[in-house]
PDB file of C-alpha atoms in Angstrom:
ATOM      1  CA  UNK A   1      74.129 -29.671-182.184  1.00  0.00           C
ATOM      2  CA  UNK A   2      72.324 -26.433-181.432  1.00  0.00           C
ATOM      3  CA  UNK A   3      69.960 -28.171-179.002  1.00  0.00           C
ATOM      4  CA  UNK A   4      72.886 -29.782-177.167  1.00  0.00           C
ATOM      5  CA  UNK A   5      74.732 -26.495-176.649  1.00  0.00           C
ATOM      6  CA  UNK A   6      71.735 -24.331-175.705  1.00  0.00           C
ATOM      7  CA  UNK A   7      71.445 -25.582-172.090  1.00  0.00           C
ATOM      8  CA  UNK A   8      75.148 -24.962-171.516  1.00  0.00           C
ATOM      9  CA  UNK A   9      74.927 -21.403-172.875  1.00  0.00           C
ATOM     10  CA  UNK A  10      71.800 -20.632-170.873  1.00  0.00           C
ATOM     11  CA  UNK A  11      73.574 -21.811-167.714  1.00  0.00           C
ATOM     12  CA  UNK A  12      76.186 -19.075-168.028  1.00  0.00           C
ATOM     13  CA  UNK A  13      75.928 -16.318-165.390  1.00  0.00           C
ATOM     14  CA  UNK A  14      74.308 -13.109-166.654  1.00  0.00           C
ATOM     15  CA  UNK A  15      75.251  -9.812-165.046  1.00  0.00           C
ATOM     16  CA  UNK A  16      72.788  -7.423-166.638  1.00  0.00           C
ATOM     17  CA  UNK A  17      73.981  -4.591-164.355  1.00  0.00           C
ATOM     18  CA  UNK A  18      76.908  -3.245-166.335  1.00  0.00           C
ATOM     19  CA  UNK A  19      79.450  -4.258-163.699  1.00  0.00           C
ATOM     20  CA  UNK A  20      82.884  -5.217-164.924  1.00  0.00           C
ATOM     21  CA  UNK A  21      84.560  -8.169-163.270  1.00  0.00           C
ATOM     22  CA  UNK A  22      87.949  -7.840-161.630  1.00  0.00           C
ATOM     23  CA  UNK A  23      89.667  -9.495-164.581  1.00  0.00           C
ATOM     24  CA  UNK A  24      87.889  -7.211-167.049  1.00  0.00           C
ATOM     25  CA  UNK A  25      88.837  -4.135-165.053  1.00  0.00           C
ATOM     26  CA  UNK A  26      92.445  -5.301-164.897  1.00  0.00           C
ATOM     27  CA  UNK A  27      92.575  -5.867-168.666  1.00  0.00           C
ATOM     28  CA  UNK A  28      91.147  -2.400-169.307  1.00  0.00           C
ATOM     29  CA  UNK A  29      93.676  -0.797-166.957  1.00  0.00           C
ATOM     30  CA  UNK A  30      96.535  -2.708-168.594  1.00  0.00           C
ATOM     31  CA  UNK A  31      95.471  -1.704-172.111  1.00  0.00           C
ATOM     32  CA  UNK A  32      95.058   1.973-171.256  1.00  0.00           C
ATOM     33  CA  UNK A  33      98.347   1.986-169.325  1.00  0.00           C
ATOM     34  CA  UNK A  34     100.118   0.593-172.380  1.00  0.00           C
ATOM     35  CA  UNK A  35      98.446   3.185-174.612  1.00  0.00           C
ATOM     36  CA  UNK A  36      99.499   6.010-172.289  1.00  0.00           C
ATOM     37  CA  UNK A  37     103.095   4.780-172.194  1.00  0.00           C
ATOM     38  CA  UNK A  38     103.124   4.584-175.980  1.00  0.00           C
ATOM     39  CA  UNK A  39     101.744   8.088-176.515  1.00  0.00           C
ATOM     40  CA  UNK A  40     104.304   9.534-174.106  1.00  0.00           C
ATOM     41  CA  UNK A  41     107.058   8.173-176.383  1.00  0.00           C
ATOM     42  CA  UNK A  42     106.197   9.442-179.878  1.00  0.00           C
ATOM     43  CA  UNK A  43     109.845   9.460-180.957  1.00  0.00           C
ATOM     44  CA  UNK A  44     110.409   5.806-180.138  1.00  0.00           C
ATOM     45  CA  UNK A  45     107.125   4.317-181.369  1.00  0.00           C
ATOM     46  CA  UNK A  46     105.452   4.675-184.739  1.00  0.00           C
ATOM     47  CA  UNK A  47     102.055   6.325-184.981  1.00  0.00           C
ATOM     48  CA  UNK A  48     100.527   3.033-186.121  1.00  0.00           C
ATOM     49  CA  UNK A  49     101.648   1.310-182.914  1.00  0.00           C
ATOM     50  CA  UNK A  50     100.371   4.099-180.679  1.00  0.00           C
ATOM     51  CA  UNK A  51      97.087   4.240-182.558  1.00  0.00           C
ATOM     52  CA  UNK A  52      96.558   0.473-182.397  1.00  0.00           C
ATOM     53  CA  UNK A  53      97.136   0.389-178.635  1.00  0.00           C
ATOM     54  CA  UNK A  54      94.692   3.233-178.029  1.00  0.00           C
ATOM     55  CA  UNK A  55      92.119   1.771-180.418  1.00  0.00           C
ATOM     56  CA  UNK A  56      92.205  -1.699-178.873  1.00  0.00           C
ATOM     57  CA  UNK A  57      91.933  -0.203-175.373  1.00  0.00           C
ATOM     58  CA  UNK A  58      88.826   1.779-176.333  1.00  0.00           C
ATOM     59  CA  UNK A  59      87.237  -1.089-178.254  1.00  0.00           C
ATOM     60  CA  UNK A  60      87.849  -3.515-175.404  1.00  0.00           C
ATOM     61  CA  UNK A  61      86.314  -1.168-172.829  1.00  0.00           C
ATOM     62  CA  UNK A  62      83.230  -0.571-174.982  1.00  0.00           C
ATOM     63  CA  UNK A  63      82.829  -4.299-175.650  1.00  0.00           C
ATOM     64  CA  UNK A  64      83.373  -5.265-172.005  1.00  0.00           C
ATOM     65  CA  UNK A  65      80.806  -2.751-170.727  1.00  0.00           C
ATOM     66  CA  UNK A  66      78.270  -3.771-173.376  1.00  0.00           C
ATOM     67  CA  UNK A  67      78.705  -7.469-172.641  1.00  0.00           C
ATOM     68  CA  UNK A  68      78.483  -6.837-168.894  1.00  0.00           C
ATOM     69  CA  UNK A  69      74.985  -5.441-169.444  1.00  0.00           C
ATOM     70  CA  UNK A  70      73.778  -8.253-171.661  1.00  0.00           C
ATOM     71  CA  UNK A  71      70.878 -10.490-170.805  1.00  0.00           C
ATOM     72  CA  UNK A  72      71.363 -12.709-173.853  1.00  0.00           C
ATOM     73  CA  UNK A  73      72.977 -16.112-173.214  1.00  0.00           C
ATOM     74  CA  UNK A  74      74.908 -16.115-176.492  1.00  0.00           C
ATOM     75  CA  UNK A  75      76.513 -12.741-175.716  1.00  0.00           C
ATOM     76  CA  UNK A  76      77.335 -14.038-172.246  1.00  0.00           C
ATOM     77  CA  UNK A  77      79.344 -16.747-173.972  1.00  0.00           C
ATOM     78  CA  UNK A  78      81.145 -14.109-176.043  1.00  0.00           C
ATOM     79  CA  UNK A  79      81.985 -12.306-172.810  1.00  0.00           C
ATOM     80  CA  UNK A  80      83.758 -15.341-171.402  1.00  0.00           C
ATOM     81  CA  UNK A  81      85.973 -15.636-174.487  1.00  0.00           C
ATOM     82  CA  UNK A  82      86.709 -11.911-174.883  1.00  0.00           C
ATOM     83  CA  UNK A  83      90.097 -12.097-173.078  1.00  0.00           C
ATOM     84  CA  UNK A  84      91.351 -14.804-175.456  1.00  0.00           C
ATOM     85  CA  UNK A  85      92.544 -12.405-178.209  1.00  0.00           C
ATOM     86  CA  UNK A  86      93.297  -9.531-175.829  1.00  0.00           C
ATOM     87  CA  UNK A  87      95.875 -11.283-173.635  1.00  0.00           C
ATOM     88  CA  UNK A  88      98.211 -12.248-176.528  1.00  0.00           C
ATOM     89  CA  UNK A  89      97.766  -8.754-178.001  1.00  0.00           C
ATOM     90  CA  UNK A  90      99.119  -7.331-174.759  1.00  0.00           C
ATOM     91  CA  UNK A  91     102.012  -9.780-174.662  1.00  0.00           C
ATOM     92  CA  UNK A  92     103.073  -9.102-178.250  1.00  0.00           C
ATOM     93  CA  UNK A  93     103.350  -5.375-177.519  1.00  0.00           C
ATOM     94  CA  UNK A  94     105.227  -5.613-174.220  1.00  0.00           C
ATOM     95  CA  UNK A  95     108.564  -5.870-176.007  1.00  0.00           C
ATOM     96  CA  UNK A  96     108.089  -2.371-177.420  1.00  0.00           C
ATOM     97  CA  UNK A  97     107.190  -0.806-174.089  1.00  0.00           C
ATOM     98  CA  UNK A  98     109.409  -2.482-171.502  1.00  0.00           C
ATOM     99  CA  UNK A  99     112.651  -0.766-172.676  1.00  0.00           C
ATOM    100  CA  UNK A 100     110.874   2.599-172.520  1.00  0.00           C
ATOM    101  CA  UNK A 101     109.828   2.078-168.906  1.00  0.00           C
ATOM    102  CA  UNK A 102     112.751   0.067-167.539  1.00  0.00           C
ATOM    103  CA  UNK A 103     115.735  -0.259-169.892  1.00  0.00           C
ATOM    104  CA  UNK A 104     117.845  -2.313-167.450  1.00  0.00           C
ATOM    105  CA  UNK A 105     118.444  -6.080-167.612  1.00  0.00           C
ATOM    106  CA  UNK A 106     118.697  -8.315-164.557  1.00  0.00           C
ATOM    107  CA  UNK A 107     120.056 -11.528-166.039  1.00  0.00           C
ATOM    108  CA  UNK A 108     123.305 -11.306-164.084  1.00  0.00           C
ATOM    109  CA  UNK A 109     121.476 -10.869-160.780  1.00  0.00           C
ATOM    110  CA  UNK A 110     119.066 -13.708-161.526  1.00  0.00           C
ATOM    111  CA  UNK A 111     121.904 -16.034-162.515  1.00  0.00           C
ATOM    112  CA  UNK A 112     123.675 -15.164-159.258  1.00  0.00           C
ATOM    113  CA  UNK A 113     120.492 -15.915-157.319  1.00  0.00           C
ATOM    114  CA  UNK A 114     120.186 -19.183-159.206  1.00  0.00           C
ATOM    115  CA  UNK A 115     123.716 -20.172-158.171  1.00  0.00           C
ATOM    116  CA  UNK A 116     123.004 -19.148-154.593  1.00  0.00           C
ATOM    117  CA  UNK A 117     119.947 -21.396-154.409  1.00  0.00           C
ATOM    118  CA  UNK A 118     121.222 -24.379-156.407  1.00  0.00           C
ATOM    119  CA  UNK A 119     124.962 -24.051-156.001  1.00  0.00           C
ATOM    120  CA  UNK A 120     127.411 -23.574-158.860  1.00  0.00           C
ATOM    121  CA  UNK A 121     127.840 -27.314-159.398  1.00  0.00           C
ATOM    122  CA  UNK A 122     124.117 -28.041-159.570  1.00  0.00           C
ATOM    123  CA  UNK A 123     123.566 -25.107-161.906  1.00  0.00           C
ATOM    124  CA  UNK A 124     126.298 -26.316-164.246  1.00  0.00           C
ATOM    125  CA  UNK A 125     124.958 -29.879-164.134  1.00  0.00           C
ATOM    126  CA  UNK A 126     121.421 -28.688-164.846  1.00  0.00           C
ATOM    127  CA  UNK A 127     122.488 -27.021-168.081  1.00  0.00           C
ATOM    128  CA  UNK A 128     124.654 -29.947-169.182  1.00  0.00           C
ATOM    129  CA  UNK A 129     122.239 -32.854-168.744  1.00  0.00           C
ATOM    130  CA  UNK A 130     121.868 -34.925-171.919  1.00  0.00           C
ATOM    131  CA  UNK A 131     118.460 -34.455-173.545  1.00  0.00           C
ATOM    132  CA  UNK A 132     117.330 -36.981-176.183  1.00  0.00           C
ATOM    133  CA  UNK A 133     115.502 -35.695-179.239  1.00  0.00           C
ATOM    134  CA  UNK A 134     112.143 -37.131-178.167  1.00  0.00           C
ATOM    135  CA  UNK A 135     112.345 -35.404-174.788  1.00  0.00           C
ATOM    136  CA  UNK A 136     113.283 -32.106-176.439  1.00  0.00           C
ATOM    137  CA  UNK A 137     110.174 -32.489-178.599  1.00  0.00           C
ATOM    138  CA  UNK A 138     107.960 -33.176-175.582  1.00  0.00           C
ATOM    139  CA  UNK A 139     109.349 -30.252-173.577  1.00  0.00           C
ATOM    140  CA  UNK A 140     109.058 -27.884-176.527  1.00  0.00           C
ATOM    141  CA  UNK A 141     105.445 -28.907-177.118  1.00  0.00           C
ATOM    142  CA  UNK A 142     104.655 -28.439-173.430  1.00  0.00           C
ATOM    143  CA  UNK A 143     106.260 -24.997-173.477  1.00  0.00           C
ATOM    144  CA  UNK A 144     104.471 -23.877-176.628  1.00  0.00           C
ATOM    145  CA  UNK A 145     100.985 -25.036-175.679  1.00  0.00           C
ATOM    146  CA  UNK A 146     100.700 -23.402-172.263  1.00  0.00           C
ATOM    147  CA  UNK A 147      98.504 -20.584-173.591  1.00  0.00           C
ATOM    148  CA  UNK A 148      95.930 -23.111-174.797  1.00  0.00           C
ATOM    149  CA  UNK A 149      95.507 -24.618-171.328  1.00  0.00           C
ATOM    150  CA  UNK A 150      93.296 -21.735-170.096  1.00  0.00           C
ATOM    151  CA  UNK A 151      91.167 -22.067-173.241  1.00  0.00           C
ATOM    152  CA  UNK A 152      90.722 -25.790-172.603  1.00  0.00           C
ATOM    153  CA  UNK A 153      89.701 -25.019-169.023  1.00  0.00           C
ATOM    154  CA  UNK A 154      87.332 -22.287-170.200  1.00  0.00           C
ATOM    155  CA  UNK A 155      85.627 -24.597-172.683  1.00  0.00           C
ATOM    156  CA  UNK A 156      85.274 -27.328-170.055  1.00  0.00           C
ATOM    157  CA  UNK A 157      83.643 -24.949-167.571  1.00  0.00           C
ATOM    158  CA  UNK A 158      81.338 -23.513-170.232  1.00  0.00           C
ATOM    159  CA  UNK A 159      80.223 -27.014-171.212  1.00  0.00           C
ATOM    160  CA  UNK A 160      79.542 -27.784-167.555  1.00  0.00           C
ATOM    161  CA  UNK A 161      77.664 -24.519-166.984  1.00  0.00           C
ATOM    162  CA  UNK A 162      79.921 -23.882-163.983  1.00  0.00           C
ATOM    163  CA  UNK A 163      78.708 -20.890-161.901  1.00  0.00           C
ATOM    164  CA  UNK A 164      82.287 -20.114-160.873  1.00  0.00           C
ATOM    165  CA  UNK A 165      83.379 -19.547-164.468  1.00  0.00           C
ATOM    166  CA  UNK A 166      83.685 -15.734-164.048  1.00  0.00           C
ATOM    167  CA  UNK A 167      85.977 -16.172-161.035  1.00  0.00           C
ATOM    168  CA  UNK A 168      88.129 -18.687-162.865  1.00  0.00           C
ATOM    169  CA  UNK A 169      88.406 -16.400-165.888  1.00  0.00           C
ATOM    170  CA  UNK A 170      89.412 -13.461-163.698  1.00  0.00           C
ATOM    171  CA  UNK A 171      91.951 -15.595-161.845  1.00  0.00           C
ATOM    172  CA  UNK A 172      93.675 -16.704-165.039  1.00  0.00           C
ATOM    173  CA  UNK A 173      93.606 -13.194-166.539  1.00  0.00           C
ATOM    174  CA  UNK A 174      95.116 -11.708-163.377  1.00  0.00           C
ATOM    175  CA  UNK A 175      97.815 -14.377-163.418  1.00  0.00           C
ATOM    176  CA  UNK A 176      98.796 -13.363-166.939  1.00  0.00           C
ATOM    177  CA  UNK A 177      98.832  -9.667-166.034  1.00  0.00           C
ATOM    178  CA  UNK A 178     100.862 -10.156-162.848  1.00  0.00           C
ATOM    179  CA  UNK A 179     103.524 -11.990-164.844  1.00  0.00           C
ATOM    180  CA  UNK A 180     103.517  -9.188-167.435  1.00  0.00           C
ATOM    181  CA  UNK A 181     103.941  -6.598-164.683  1.00  0.00           C
ATOM    182  CA  UNK A 182     106.958  -8.571-163.505  1.00  0.00           C
ATOM    183  CA  UNK A 183     108.562  -8.177-166.928  1.00  0.00           C
ATOM    184  CA  UNK A 184     108.489  -4.411-166.425  1.00  0.00           C
ATOM    185  CA  UNK A 185     109.907  -4.664-162.904  1.00  0.00           C
ATOM    186  CA  UNK A 186     112.623  -7.253-163.597  1.00  0.00           C
ATOM    187  CA  UNK A 187     113.431  -7.340-167.332  1.00  0.00           C
ATOM    188  CA  UNK A 188     115.567 -10.372-168.147  1.00  0.00           C
ATOM    189  CA  UNK A 189     116.286 -12.435-171.247  1.00  0.00           C
ATOM    190  CA  UNK A 190     116.637 -15.658-169.289  1.00  0.00           C
ATOM    191  CA  UNK A 191     119.116 -18.554-169.346  1.00  0.00           C
ATOM    192  CA  UNK A 192     118.719 -19.269-173.066  1.00  0.00           C
ATOM    193  CA  UNK A 193     120.287 -15.890-173.828  1.00  0.00           C
ATOM    194  CA  UNK A 194     122.929 -16.143-171.118  1.00  0.00           C
ATOM    195  CA  UNK A 195     124.301 -19.018-169.084  1.00  0.00           C
ATOM    196  CA  UNK A 196     122.483 -21.622-171.214  1.00  0.00           C
ATOM    197  CA  UNK A 197     122.806 -19.894-174.586  1.00  0.00           C
ATOM    198  CA  UNK A 198     125.034 -22.562-176.126  1.00  0.00           C
ATOM    199  CA  UNK A 199     122.889 -25.336-174.654  1.00  0.00           C
ATOM    200  CA  UNK A 200     119.714 -23.854-176.132  1.00  0.00           C
ATOM    201  CA  UNK A 201     121.319 -23.513-179.560  1.00  0.00           C
ATOM    202  CA  UNK A 202     122.555 -27.122-179.451  1.00  0.00           C
ATOM    203  CA  UNK A 203     119.256 -28.770-178.471  1.00  0.00           C
ATOM    204  CA  UNK A 204     118.479 -31.776-180.686  1.00  0.00           C
ATOM    205  CA  UNK A 205     116.195 -30.886-183.580  1.00  0.00           C
ATOM    206  CA  UNK A 206     113.841 -33.799-183.072  1.00  0.00           C
ATOM    207  CA  UNK A 207     110.718 -34.115-185.187  1.00  0.00           C
ATOM    208  CA  UNK A 208     108.875 -30.926-184.225  1.00  0.00           C
ATOM    209  CA  UNK A 209     111.118 -29.335-181.605  1.00  0.00           C
ATOM    210  CA  UNK A 210     113.412 -27.258-183.815  1.00  0.00           C
ATOM    211  CA  UNK A 211     110.668 -25.840-186.096  1.00  0.00           C
ATOM    212  CA  UNK A 212     108.528 -24.868-183.112  1.00  0.00           C
ATOM    213  CA  UNK A 213     111.435 -23.172-181.327  1.00  0.00           C
ATOM    214  CA  UNK A 214     112.334 -21.240-184.467  1.00  0.00           C
ATOM    215  CA  UNK A 215     108.720 -20.168-184.869  1.00  0.00           C
ATOM    216  CA  UNK A 216     108.490 -19.055-181.246  1.00  0.00           C
ATOM    217  CA  UNK A 217     111.756 -17.126-181.468  1.00  0.00           C
ATOM    218  CA  UNK A 218     110.373 -15.340-184.527  1.00  0.00           C
ATOM    219  CA  UNK A 219     106.901 -14.541-183.225  1.00  0.00           C
ATOM    220  CA  UNK A 220     107.696 -13.766-179.588  1.00  0.00           C
ATOM    221  CA  UNK A 221     108.546 -10.082-179.828  1.00  0.00           C
ATOM    222  CA  UNK A 222     108.841  -9.740-176.060  1.00  0.00           C
ATOM    223  CA  UNK A 223     112.281 -11.130-175.257  1.00  0.00           C
ATOM    224  CA  UNK A 224     112.793  -9.868-171.688  1.00  0.00           C
ATOM    225  CA  UNK A 225     110.101 -12.142-170.281  1.00  0.00           C
ATOM    226  CA  UNK A 226     112.099 -14.571-168.172  1.00  0.00           C
ATOM    227  CA  UNK A 227     111.039 -13.389-164.721  1.00  0.00           C
ATOM    228  CA  UNK A 228     108.627 -14.269-163.382  1.00  0.00           C
ATOM    229  CA  UNK A 229     107.854 -17.336-165.439  1.00  0.00           C
ATOM    230  CA  UNK A 230     104.432 -16.727-166.947  1.00  0.00           C
ATOM    231  CA  UNK A 231     104.396 -20.292-168.253  1.00  0.00           C
ATOM    232  CA  UNK A 232     104.761 -21.669-164.740  1.00  0.00           C
ATOM    233  CA  UNK A 233     102.350 -19.194-163.150  1.00  0.00           C
ATOM    234  CA  UNK A 234      99.562 -19.688-165.684  1.00  0.00           C
ATOM    235  CA  UNK A 235      99.968 -23.467-165.758  1.00  0.00           C
ATOM    236  CA  UNK A 236      99.745 -23.658-161.960  1.00  0.00           C
ATOM    237  CA  UNK A 237      96.718 -21.349-161.929  1.00  0.00           C
ATOM    238  CA  UNK A 238      94.957 -23.499-164.525  1.00  0.00           C
ATOM    239  CA  UNK A 239      95.782 -26.699-162.639  1.00  0.00           C
ATOM    240  CA  UNK A 240      94.571 -25.223-159.350  1.00  0.00           C
ATOM    241  CA  UNK A 241      91.274 -24.066-160.854  1.00  0.00           C
ATOM    242  CA  UNK A 242      90.827 -27.340-162.729  1.00  0.00           C
ATOM    243  CA  UNK A 243      91.395 -29.338-159.555  1.00  0.00           C
ATOM    244  CA  UNK A 244      88.726 -27.311-157.766  1.00  0.00           C
ATOM    245  CA  UNK A 245      86.132 -27.170-160.550  1.00  0.00           C
ATOM    246  CA  UNK A 246      86.696 -30.090-162.945  1.00  0.00           C
ATOM    247  CA  UNK A 247      88.759 -32.949-161.486  1.00  0.00           C
ATOM    248  CA  UNK A 248      88.590 -34.985-164.696  1.00  0.00           C
ATOM    249  CA  UNK A 249      90.296 -32.241-166.673  1.00  0.00           C
ATOM    250  CA  UNK A 250      92.837 -31.815-163.875  1.00  0.00           C
ATOM    251  CA  UNK A 251      93.716 -35.503-164.106  1.00  0.00           C
ATOM    252  CA  UNK A 252      94.039 -35.276-167.885  1.00  0.00           C
ATOM    253  CA  UNK A 253      96.274 -32.221-167.712  1.00  0.00           C
TER     254      UNK A 253
END
C-alpha cells in the first residue's frame, strides 16, 4: 500500500518558498476577520468563543506558512487537506457573527424577487408539487453530501498527481468563502423558514430523509445562509474543475 501511494505523494507540487496560495491567504483573512469581529463584541460573545476564533486563526496561519515552506512530499499532502477542517469551522461560527455585523433579514425581498422572476403562479406551483418519499430521500442525501464533493475531487487529483491541484483547491476554497461573504451581505433564512415553511415541515419522512434533515437542522448553527446558495456554488465549482481535470469523476458525479 505504501509503495502504491508514494509516487502519487511525490508528484504533489512543492513550494519550498514560504508563499501562501490565494486560497490559503483568503482563509487566513477570513479567520482573522472573524476573530476581530468577535473581540469587538465582548458583551455578545463568550470568552471561549472569542478565544477559539483567535486561536484557530493563529494556528492556521502558522501551519499554512510552515507547510508552504516544506520540501517533504508527505507534508505537501497535509497541505492540500488543511482546508478540510477549517472551512466547516468557519461555517459553524458564522451564525454567531452575522447578526453582529448585519442584523437585517432579506427574506421578503428575495421572495419578491422570486415571484418577479417565476411569477406568482409558478412560485406557488413549485412549492406545492407532490414529492414521493423516495425522491425526498434522494434530494436530502444530495443536499447533505455537497461538502464531501470537494474532498472526493481532492482525493482524485491527489491520486492522479495533478499539477493543477493547488489551483483547484484555491478555487473551491474561494467559492466557499464568497458564499459565506454573501451571508453577511444578504442574511436570509430561505424558503423553508418562510414561503415554504409548511411544505418543508410536511415533507415525507422516507427512509433516511427525516433523520438527516433533523440532524442538519440541529447541527447547522448558521441559519441565515440562504443567499447565495453555497450548495449550488460549490457543486458547480467542483463539477467545472472535475470536467477540466478528471472527466471520469465528472461523469460519475
